[in-house]
PDB file of C-alpha atoms in Angstrom:
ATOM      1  CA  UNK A 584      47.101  60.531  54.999  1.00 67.00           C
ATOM      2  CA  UNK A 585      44.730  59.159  52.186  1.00 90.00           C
ATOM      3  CA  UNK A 586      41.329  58.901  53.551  1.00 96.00           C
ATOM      4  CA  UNK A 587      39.071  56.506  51.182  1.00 98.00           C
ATOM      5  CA  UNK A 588      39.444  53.904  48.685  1.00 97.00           C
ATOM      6  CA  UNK A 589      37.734  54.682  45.642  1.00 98.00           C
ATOM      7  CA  UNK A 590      36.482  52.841  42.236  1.00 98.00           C
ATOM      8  CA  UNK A 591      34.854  54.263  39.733  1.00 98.00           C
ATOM      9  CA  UNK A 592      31.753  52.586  38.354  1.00 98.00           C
ATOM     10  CA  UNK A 593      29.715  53.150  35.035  1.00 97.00           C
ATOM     11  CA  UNK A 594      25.825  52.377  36.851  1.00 97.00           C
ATOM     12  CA  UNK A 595      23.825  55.191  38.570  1.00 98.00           C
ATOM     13  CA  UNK A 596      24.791  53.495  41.959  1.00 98.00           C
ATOM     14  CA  UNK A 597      27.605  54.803  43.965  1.00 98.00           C
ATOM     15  CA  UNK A 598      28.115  52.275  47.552  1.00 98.00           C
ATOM     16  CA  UNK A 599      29.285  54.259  50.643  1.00 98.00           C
ATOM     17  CA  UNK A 600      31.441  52.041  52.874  1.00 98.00           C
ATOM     18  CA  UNK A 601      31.926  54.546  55.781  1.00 98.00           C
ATOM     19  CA  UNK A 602      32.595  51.956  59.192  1.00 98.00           C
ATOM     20  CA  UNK A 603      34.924  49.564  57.954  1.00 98.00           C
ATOM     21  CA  UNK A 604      37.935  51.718  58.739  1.00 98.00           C
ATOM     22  CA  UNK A 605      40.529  50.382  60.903  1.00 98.00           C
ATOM     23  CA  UNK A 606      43.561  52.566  60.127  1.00 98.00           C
ATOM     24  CA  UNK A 607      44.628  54.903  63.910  1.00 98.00           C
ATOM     25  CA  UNK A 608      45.955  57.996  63.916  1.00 97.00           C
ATOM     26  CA  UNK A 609      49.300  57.827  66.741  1.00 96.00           C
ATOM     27  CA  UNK A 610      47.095  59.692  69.058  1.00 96.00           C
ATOM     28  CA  UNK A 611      44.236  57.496  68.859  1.00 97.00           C
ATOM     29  CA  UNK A 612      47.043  54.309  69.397  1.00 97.00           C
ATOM     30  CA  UNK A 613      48.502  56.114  72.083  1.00 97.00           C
ATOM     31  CA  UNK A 614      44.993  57.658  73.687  1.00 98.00           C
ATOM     32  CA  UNK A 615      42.226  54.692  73.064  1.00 98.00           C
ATOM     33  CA  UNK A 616      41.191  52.637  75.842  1.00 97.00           C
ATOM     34  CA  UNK A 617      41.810  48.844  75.937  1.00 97.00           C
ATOM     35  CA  UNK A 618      38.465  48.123  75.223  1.00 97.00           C
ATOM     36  CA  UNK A 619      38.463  50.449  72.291  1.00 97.00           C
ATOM     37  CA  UNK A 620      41.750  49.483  71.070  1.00 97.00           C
ATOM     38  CA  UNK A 621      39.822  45.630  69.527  1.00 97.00           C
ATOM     39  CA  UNK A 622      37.719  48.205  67.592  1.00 97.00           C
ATOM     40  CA  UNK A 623      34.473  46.731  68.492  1.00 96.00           C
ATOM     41  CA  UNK A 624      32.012  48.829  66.503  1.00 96.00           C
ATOM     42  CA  UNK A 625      33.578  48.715  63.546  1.00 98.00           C
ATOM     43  CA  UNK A 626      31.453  47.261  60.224  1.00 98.00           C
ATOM     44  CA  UNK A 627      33.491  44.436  60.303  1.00 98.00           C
ATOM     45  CA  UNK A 628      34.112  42.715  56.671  1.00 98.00           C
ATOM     46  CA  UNK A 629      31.490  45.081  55.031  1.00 98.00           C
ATOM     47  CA  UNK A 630      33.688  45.109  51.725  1.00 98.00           C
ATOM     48  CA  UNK A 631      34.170  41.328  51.719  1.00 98.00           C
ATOM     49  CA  UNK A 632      30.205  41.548  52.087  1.00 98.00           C
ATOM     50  CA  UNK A 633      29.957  43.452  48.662  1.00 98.00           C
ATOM     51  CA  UNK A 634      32.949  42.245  46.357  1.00 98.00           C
ATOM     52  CA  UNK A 635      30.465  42.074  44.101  1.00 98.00           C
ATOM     53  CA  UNK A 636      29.469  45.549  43.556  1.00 98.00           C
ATOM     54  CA  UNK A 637      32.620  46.761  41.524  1.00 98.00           C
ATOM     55  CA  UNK A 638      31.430  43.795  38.818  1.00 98.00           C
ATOM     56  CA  UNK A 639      27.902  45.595  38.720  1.00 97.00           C
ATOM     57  CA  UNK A 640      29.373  48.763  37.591  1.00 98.00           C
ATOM     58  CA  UNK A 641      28.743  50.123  41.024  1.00 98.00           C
ATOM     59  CA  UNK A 642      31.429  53.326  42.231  1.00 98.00           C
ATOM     60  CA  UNK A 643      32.585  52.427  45.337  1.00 98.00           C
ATOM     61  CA  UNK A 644      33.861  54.583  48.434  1.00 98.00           C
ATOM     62  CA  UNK A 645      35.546  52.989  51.757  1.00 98.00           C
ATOM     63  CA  UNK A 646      36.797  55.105  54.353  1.00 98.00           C
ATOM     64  CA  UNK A 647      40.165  54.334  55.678  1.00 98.00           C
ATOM     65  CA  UNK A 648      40.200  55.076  59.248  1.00 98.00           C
ATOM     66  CA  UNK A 649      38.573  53.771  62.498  1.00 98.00           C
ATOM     67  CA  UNK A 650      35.259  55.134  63.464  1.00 97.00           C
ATOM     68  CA  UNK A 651      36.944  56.092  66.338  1.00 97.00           C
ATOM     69  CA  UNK A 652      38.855  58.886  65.061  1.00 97.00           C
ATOM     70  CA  UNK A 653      36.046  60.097  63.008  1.00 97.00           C
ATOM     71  CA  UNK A 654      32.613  58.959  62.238  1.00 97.00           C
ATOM     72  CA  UNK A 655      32.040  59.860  58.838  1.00 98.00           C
ATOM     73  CA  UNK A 656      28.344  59.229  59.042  1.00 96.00           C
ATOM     74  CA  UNK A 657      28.025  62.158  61.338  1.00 96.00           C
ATOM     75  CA  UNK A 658      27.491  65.744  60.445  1.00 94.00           C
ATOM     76  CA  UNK A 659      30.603  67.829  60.617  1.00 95.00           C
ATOM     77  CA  UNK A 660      28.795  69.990  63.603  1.00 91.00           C
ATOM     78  CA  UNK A 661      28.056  66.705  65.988  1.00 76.00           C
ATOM     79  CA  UNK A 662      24.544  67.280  65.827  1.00 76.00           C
ATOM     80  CA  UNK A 663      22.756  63.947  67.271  1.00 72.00           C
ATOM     81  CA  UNK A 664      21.312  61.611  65.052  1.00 68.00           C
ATOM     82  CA  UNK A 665      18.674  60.676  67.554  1.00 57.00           C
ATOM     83  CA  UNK A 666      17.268  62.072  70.851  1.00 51.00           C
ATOM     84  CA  UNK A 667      17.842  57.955  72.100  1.00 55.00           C
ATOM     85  CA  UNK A 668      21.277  56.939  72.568  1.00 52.00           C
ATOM     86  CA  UNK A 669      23.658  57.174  70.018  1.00 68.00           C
ATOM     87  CA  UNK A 670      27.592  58.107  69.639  1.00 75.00           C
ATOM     88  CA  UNK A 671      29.100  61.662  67.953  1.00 86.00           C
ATOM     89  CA  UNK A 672      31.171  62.544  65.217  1.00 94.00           C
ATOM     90  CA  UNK A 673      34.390  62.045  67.643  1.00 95.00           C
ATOM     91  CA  UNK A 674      33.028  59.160  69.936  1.00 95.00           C
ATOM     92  CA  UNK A 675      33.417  59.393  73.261  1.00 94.00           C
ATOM     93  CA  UNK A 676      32.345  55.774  74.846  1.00 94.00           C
ATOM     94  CA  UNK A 677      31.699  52.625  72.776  1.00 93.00           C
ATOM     95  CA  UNK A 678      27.785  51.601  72.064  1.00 92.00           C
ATOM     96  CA  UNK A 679      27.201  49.901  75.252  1.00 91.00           C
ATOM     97  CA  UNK A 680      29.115  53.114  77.026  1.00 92.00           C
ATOM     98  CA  UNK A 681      32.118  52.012  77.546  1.00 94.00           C
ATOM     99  CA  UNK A 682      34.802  54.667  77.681  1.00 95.00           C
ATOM    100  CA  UNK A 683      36.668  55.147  74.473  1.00 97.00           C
ATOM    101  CA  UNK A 684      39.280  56.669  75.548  1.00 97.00           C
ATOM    102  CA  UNK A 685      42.514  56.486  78.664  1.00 97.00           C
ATOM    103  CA  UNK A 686      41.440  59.313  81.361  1.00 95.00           C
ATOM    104  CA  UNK A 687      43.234  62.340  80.106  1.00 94.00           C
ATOM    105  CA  UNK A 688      43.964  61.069  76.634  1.00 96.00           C
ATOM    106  CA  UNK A 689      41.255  62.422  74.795  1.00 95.00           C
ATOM    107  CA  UNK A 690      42.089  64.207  71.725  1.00 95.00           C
ATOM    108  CA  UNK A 691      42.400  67.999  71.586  1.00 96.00           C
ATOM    109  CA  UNK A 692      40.336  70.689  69.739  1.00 95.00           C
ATOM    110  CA  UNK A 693      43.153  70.940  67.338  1.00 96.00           C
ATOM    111  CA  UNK A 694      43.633  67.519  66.794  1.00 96.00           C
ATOM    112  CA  UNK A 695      39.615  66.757  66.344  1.00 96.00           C
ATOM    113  CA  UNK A 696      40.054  69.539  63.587  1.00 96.00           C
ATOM    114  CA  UNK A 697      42.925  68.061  62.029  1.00 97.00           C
ATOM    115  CA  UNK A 698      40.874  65.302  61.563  1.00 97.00           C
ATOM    116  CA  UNK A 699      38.181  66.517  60.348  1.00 97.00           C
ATOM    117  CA  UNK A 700      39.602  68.533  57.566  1.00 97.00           C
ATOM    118  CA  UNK A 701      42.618  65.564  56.734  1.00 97.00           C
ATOM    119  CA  UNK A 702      39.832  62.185  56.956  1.00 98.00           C
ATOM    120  CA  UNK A 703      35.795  63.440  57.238  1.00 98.00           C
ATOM    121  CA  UNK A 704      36.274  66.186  54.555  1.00 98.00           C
ATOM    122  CA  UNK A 705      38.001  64.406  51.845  1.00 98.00           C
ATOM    123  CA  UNK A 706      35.554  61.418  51.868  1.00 98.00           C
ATOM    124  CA  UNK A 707      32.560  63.589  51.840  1.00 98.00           C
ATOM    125  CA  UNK A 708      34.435  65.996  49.269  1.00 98.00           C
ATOM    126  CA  UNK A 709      34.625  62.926  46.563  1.00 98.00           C
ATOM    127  CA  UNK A 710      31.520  61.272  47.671  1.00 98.00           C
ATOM    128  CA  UNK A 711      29.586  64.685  46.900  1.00 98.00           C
ATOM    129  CA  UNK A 712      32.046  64.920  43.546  1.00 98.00           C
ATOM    130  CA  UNK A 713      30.880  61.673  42.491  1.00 98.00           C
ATOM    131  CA  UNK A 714      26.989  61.513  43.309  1.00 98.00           C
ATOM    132  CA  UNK A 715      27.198  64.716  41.053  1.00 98.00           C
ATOM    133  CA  UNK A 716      29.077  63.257  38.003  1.00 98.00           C
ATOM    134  CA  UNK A 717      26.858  59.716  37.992  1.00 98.00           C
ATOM    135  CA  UNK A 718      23.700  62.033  38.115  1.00 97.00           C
ATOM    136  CA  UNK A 719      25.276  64.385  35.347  1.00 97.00           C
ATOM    137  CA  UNK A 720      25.868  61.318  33.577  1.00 97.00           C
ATOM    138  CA  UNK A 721      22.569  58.742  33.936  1.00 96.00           C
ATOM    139  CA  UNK A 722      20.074  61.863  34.745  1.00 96.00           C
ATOM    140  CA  UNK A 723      19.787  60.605  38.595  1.00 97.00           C
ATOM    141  CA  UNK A 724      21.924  59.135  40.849  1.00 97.00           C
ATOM    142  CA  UNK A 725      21.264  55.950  43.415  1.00 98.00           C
ATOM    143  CA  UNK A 726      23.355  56.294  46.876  1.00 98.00           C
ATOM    144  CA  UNK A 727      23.390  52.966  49.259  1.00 98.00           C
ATOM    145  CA  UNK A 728      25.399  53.285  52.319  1.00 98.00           C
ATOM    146  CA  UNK A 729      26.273  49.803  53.668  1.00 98.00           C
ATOM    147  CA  UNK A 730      26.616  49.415  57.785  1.00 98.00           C
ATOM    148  CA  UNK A 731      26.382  46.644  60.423  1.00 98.00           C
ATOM    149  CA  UNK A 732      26.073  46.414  63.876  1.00 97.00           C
ATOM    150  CA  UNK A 733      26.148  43.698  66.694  1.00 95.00           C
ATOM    151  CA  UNK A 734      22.793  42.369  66.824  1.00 96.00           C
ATOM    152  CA  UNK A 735      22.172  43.160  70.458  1.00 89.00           C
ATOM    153  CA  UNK A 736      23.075  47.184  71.757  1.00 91.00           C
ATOM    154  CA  UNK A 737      20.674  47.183  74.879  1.00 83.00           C
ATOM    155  CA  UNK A 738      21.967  50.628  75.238  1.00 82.00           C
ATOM    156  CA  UNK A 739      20.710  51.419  71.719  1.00 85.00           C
ATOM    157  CA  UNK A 740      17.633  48.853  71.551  1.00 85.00           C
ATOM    158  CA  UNK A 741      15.343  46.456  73.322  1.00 84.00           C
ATOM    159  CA  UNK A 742      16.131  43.074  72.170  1.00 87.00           C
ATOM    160  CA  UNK A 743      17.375  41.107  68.755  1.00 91.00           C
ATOM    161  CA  UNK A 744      17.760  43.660  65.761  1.00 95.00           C
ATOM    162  CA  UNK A 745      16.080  42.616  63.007  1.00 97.00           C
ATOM    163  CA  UNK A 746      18.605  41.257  60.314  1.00 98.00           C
ATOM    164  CA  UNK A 747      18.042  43.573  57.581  1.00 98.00           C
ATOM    165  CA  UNK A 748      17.400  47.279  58.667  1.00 97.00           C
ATOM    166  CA  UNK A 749      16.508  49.265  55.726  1.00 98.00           C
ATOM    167  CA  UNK A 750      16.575  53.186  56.062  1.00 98.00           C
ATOM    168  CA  UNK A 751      14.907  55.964  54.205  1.00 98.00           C
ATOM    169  CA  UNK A 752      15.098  59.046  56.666  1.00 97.00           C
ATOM    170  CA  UNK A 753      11.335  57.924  57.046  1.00 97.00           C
ATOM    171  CA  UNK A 754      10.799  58.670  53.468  1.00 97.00           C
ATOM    172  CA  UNK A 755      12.450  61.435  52.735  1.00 97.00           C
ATOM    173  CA  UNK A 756      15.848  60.423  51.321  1.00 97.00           C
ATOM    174  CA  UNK A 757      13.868  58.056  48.282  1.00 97.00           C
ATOM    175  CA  UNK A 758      10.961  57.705  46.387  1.00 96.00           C
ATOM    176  CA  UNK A 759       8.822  55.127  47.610  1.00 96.00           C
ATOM    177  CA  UNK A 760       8.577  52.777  44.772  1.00 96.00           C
ATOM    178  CA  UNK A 761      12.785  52.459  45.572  1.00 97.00           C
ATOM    179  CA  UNK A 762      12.032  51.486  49.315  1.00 97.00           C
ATOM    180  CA  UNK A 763       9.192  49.633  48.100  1.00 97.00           C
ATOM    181  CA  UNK A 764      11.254  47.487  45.683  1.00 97.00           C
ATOM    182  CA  UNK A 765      13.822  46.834  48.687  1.00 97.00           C
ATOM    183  CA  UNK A 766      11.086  45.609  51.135  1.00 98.00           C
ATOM    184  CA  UNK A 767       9.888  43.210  47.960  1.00 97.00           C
ATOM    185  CA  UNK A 768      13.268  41.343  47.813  1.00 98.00           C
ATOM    186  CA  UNK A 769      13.599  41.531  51.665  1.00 98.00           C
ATOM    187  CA  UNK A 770      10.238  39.239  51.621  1.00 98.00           C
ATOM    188  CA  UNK A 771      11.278  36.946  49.022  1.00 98.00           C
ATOM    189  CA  UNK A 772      14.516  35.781  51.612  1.00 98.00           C
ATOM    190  CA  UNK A 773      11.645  34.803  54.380  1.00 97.00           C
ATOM    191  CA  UNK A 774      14.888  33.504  56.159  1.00 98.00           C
ATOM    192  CA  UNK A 775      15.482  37.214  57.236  1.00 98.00           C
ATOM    193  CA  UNK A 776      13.670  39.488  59.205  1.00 98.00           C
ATOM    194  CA  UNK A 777      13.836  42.915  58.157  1.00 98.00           C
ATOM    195  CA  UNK A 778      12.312  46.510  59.239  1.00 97.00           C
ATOM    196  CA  UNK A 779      11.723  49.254  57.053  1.00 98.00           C
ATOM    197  CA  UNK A 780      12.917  53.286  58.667  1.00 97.00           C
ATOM    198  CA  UNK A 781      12.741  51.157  62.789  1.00 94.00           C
ATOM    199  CA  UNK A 782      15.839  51.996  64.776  1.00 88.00           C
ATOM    200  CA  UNK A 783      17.782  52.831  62.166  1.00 92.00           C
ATOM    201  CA  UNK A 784      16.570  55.237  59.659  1.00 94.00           C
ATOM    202  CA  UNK A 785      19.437  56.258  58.044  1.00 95.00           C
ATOM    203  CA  UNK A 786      22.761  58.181  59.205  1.00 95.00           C
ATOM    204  CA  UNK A 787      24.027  61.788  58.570  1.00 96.00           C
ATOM    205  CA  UNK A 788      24.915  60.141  55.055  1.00 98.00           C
ATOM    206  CA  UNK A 789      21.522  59.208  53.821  1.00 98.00           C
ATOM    207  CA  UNK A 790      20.121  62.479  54.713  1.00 97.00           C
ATOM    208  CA  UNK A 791      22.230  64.756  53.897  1.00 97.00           C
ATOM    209  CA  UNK A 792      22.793  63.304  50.553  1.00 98.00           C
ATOM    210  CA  UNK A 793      19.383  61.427  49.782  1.00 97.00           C
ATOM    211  CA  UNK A 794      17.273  64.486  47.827  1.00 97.00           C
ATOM    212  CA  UNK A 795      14.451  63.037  45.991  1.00 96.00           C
ATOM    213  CA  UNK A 796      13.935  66.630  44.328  1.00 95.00           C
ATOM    214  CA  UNK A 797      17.416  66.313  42.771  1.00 95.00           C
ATOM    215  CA  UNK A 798      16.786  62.694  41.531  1.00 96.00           C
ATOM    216  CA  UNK A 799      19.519  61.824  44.437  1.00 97.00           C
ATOM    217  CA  UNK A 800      18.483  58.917  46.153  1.00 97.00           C
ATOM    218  CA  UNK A 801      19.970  57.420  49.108  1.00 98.00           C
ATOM    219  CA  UNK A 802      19.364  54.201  51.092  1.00 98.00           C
ATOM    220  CA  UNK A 803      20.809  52.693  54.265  1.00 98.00           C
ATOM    221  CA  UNK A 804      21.500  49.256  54.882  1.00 98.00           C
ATOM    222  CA  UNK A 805      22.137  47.869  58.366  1.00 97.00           C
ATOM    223  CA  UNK A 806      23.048  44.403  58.824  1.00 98.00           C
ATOM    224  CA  UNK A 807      22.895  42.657  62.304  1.00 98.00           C
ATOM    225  CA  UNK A 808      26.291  40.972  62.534  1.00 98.00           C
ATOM    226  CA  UNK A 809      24.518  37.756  63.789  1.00 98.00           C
ATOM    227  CA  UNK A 810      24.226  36.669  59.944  1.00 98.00           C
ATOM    228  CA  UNK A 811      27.564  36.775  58.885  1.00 98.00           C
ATOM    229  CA  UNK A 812      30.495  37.038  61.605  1.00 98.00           C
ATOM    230  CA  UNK A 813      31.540  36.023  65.022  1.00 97.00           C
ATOM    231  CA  UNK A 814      30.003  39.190  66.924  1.00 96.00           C
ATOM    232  CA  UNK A 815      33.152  39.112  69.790  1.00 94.00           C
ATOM    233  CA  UNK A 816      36.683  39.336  69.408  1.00 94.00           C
ATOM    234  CA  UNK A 817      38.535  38.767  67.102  1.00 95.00           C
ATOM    235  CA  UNK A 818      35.421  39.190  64.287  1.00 97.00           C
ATOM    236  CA  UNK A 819      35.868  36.328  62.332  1.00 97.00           C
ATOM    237  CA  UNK A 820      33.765  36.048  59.040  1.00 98.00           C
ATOM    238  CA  UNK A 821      31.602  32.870  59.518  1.00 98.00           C
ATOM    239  CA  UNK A 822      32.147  31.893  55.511  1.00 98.00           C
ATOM    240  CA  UNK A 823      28.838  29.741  55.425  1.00 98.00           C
ATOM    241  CA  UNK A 824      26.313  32.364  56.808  1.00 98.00           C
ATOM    242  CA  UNK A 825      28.284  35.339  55.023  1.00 98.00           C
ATOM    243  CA  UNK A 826      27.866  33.188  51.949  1.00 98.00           C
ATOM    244  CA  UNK A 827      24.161  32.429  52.568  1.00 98.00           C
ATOM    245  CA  UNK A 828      23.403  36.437  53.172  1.00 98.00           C
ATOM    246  CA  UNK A 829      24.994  37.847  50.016  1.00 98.00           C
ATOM    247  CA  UNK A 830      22.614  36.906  47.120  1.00 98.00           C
ATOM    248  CA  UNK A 831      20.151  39.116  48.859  1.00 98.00           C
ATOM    249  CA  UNK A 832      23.047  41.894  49.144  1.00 98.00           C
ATOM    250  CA  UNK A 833      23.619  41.569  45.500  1.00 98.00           C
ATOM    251  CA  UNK A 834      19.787  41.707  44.924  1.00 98.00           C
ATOM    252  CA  UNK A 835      19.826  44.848  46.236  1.00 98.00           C
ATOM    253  CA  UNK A 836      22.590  46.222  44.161  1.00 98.00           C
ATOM    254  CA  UNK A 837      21.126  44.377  40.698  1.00 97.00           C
ATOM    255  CA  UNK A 838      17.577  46.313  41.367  1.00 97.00           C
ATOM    256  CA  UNK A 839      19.039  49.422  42.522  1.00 97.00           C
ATOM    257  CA  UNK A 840      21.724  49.777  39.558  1.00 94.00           C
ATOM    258  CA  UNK A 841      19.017  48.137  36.841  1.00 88.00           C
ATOM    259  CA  UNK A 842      15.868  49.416  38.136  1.00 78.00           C
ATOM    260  CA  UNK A 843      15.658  52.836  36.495  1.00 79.00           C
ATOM    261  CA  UNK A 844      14.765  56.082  37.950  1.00 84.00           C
ATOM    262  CA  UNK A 845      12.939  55.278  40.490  1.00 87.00           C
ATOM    263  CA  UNK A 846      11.111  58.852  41.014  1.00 73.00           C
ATOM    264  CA  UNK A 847      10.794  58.789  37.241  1.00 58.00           C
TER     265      UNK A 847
END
């Protein structure tokens, strides 16, 4: 059962891919509802998004599995990411509450432990082993977890989400002149609306690994699925809008793989 993808890089940037998973264990197959089974919350095309990166010297990790099974941007003792409504490490309902799994299908204790030490552990194992050689390497180390999300949740928020959600853990996971530098290019692609630590502020990813002290910096990047893909079965990438949204993708990556040390 390999977990991740991975690519080594020679910047100071290493690009967490943690939602695009799609791979089932037989249990999930067998156990997930019919409304789970389409996958809807996955971060549909998210590596398509970023093909780029690898050609920027960028290390890149990309979990294997489905959300579903897993959620790799959740800490390995469930605690919530937010007091408002938000999924666990093994997901129970879908984000508009939806069951996620057959009545008396849900997976096991064993089997939620299985998974956690065969498909959460490795990824955070290597992604820890190679935050630690880029920053033994360069003298700091740049982490930018890429997500999306369907661009209206009204269990999770009122409204439109803005298309660009950028997340610091309110500060704490960068050193401002880094956020600062993202909101910059953010304003120079009017086209886009973006938000700076609003509903998203970063998952159990960005703050566990963002550590400003350490010269460890970590970003979050949400994008509302509006911009780029069909946001309802079956997910198609809309080529002209994904092509439109990427030069401010790979904006991000340039500045955040050329820019220095930020806290320097």
């Amino acid at each position: 059962m390999m977990a991740y993808d991975f690519h080594q890089g020679s910047a100071p940037l290493l690009v967490s891919i943690p939602h695009a998973g799609t791979r089932l264990t037989p249990e999930a197959e067998q156990g997930l509802s019919p409304e789970a089974l389409p996958l809807p919350d996955t971060d549909w095309h998210i590596p398509e998004l970023y093909d780029f990166a690898a050609g920027l010297g960028a290390s890149i990790i990309r979990g294997h599995y489905s959300r579903f099974v897993v959620d790799l941007n959740r800490a390995p003792d469930d605690t919530p990411l937010y007091a408002s409504a938000t999924t666990g490490l093994f997901p129970q309902t879908l984000f508009d509450g939806t069951l996620a799994w057959k009545a008396g299908k849900e997976p096991d204790d064993a089997c939620r432990q299985r998974w956690l030490a065969e498909i959460w552990q490795p990824y955070h194992q290597k992604l820890q082993a190679e935050l630690a050689r880029i920053r033994q390497q360069h003298g700091y180390v740049v982490l930018y977890d890429a997500h999306s999300i369907a661009s209206m949740i009204p269990r999770l928020f009122d409204g439109a989400l803005p298309d660009i959600n950028l997340g610091t853990n309110d500060g704490r996971s960068c050193p401002p002149a880094m956020a600062q530098a993202m909101v910059e290019l953010c304003e120079s692609y009017p086209q886009y609306r973006y938000v700076l630590n609003g509903r998203f502020k970063g998952g159990y990813i960005t703050r566990q690994y963002g550590s400003p002290a350490r010269r460890q910096y970590a970003v979050q990047v949400e994008l509302a699925q509006c911009n780029y893909m069909r946001e309802s079965h079956p997910f198609n990438l809309v080529d002209d809008k994904a092509k439109a949204l990427k030069p401010l993708l790979r904006a991000f990556l340039e500045r955040l793989a050329n820019g220095g040390d930020f806290g320097a």
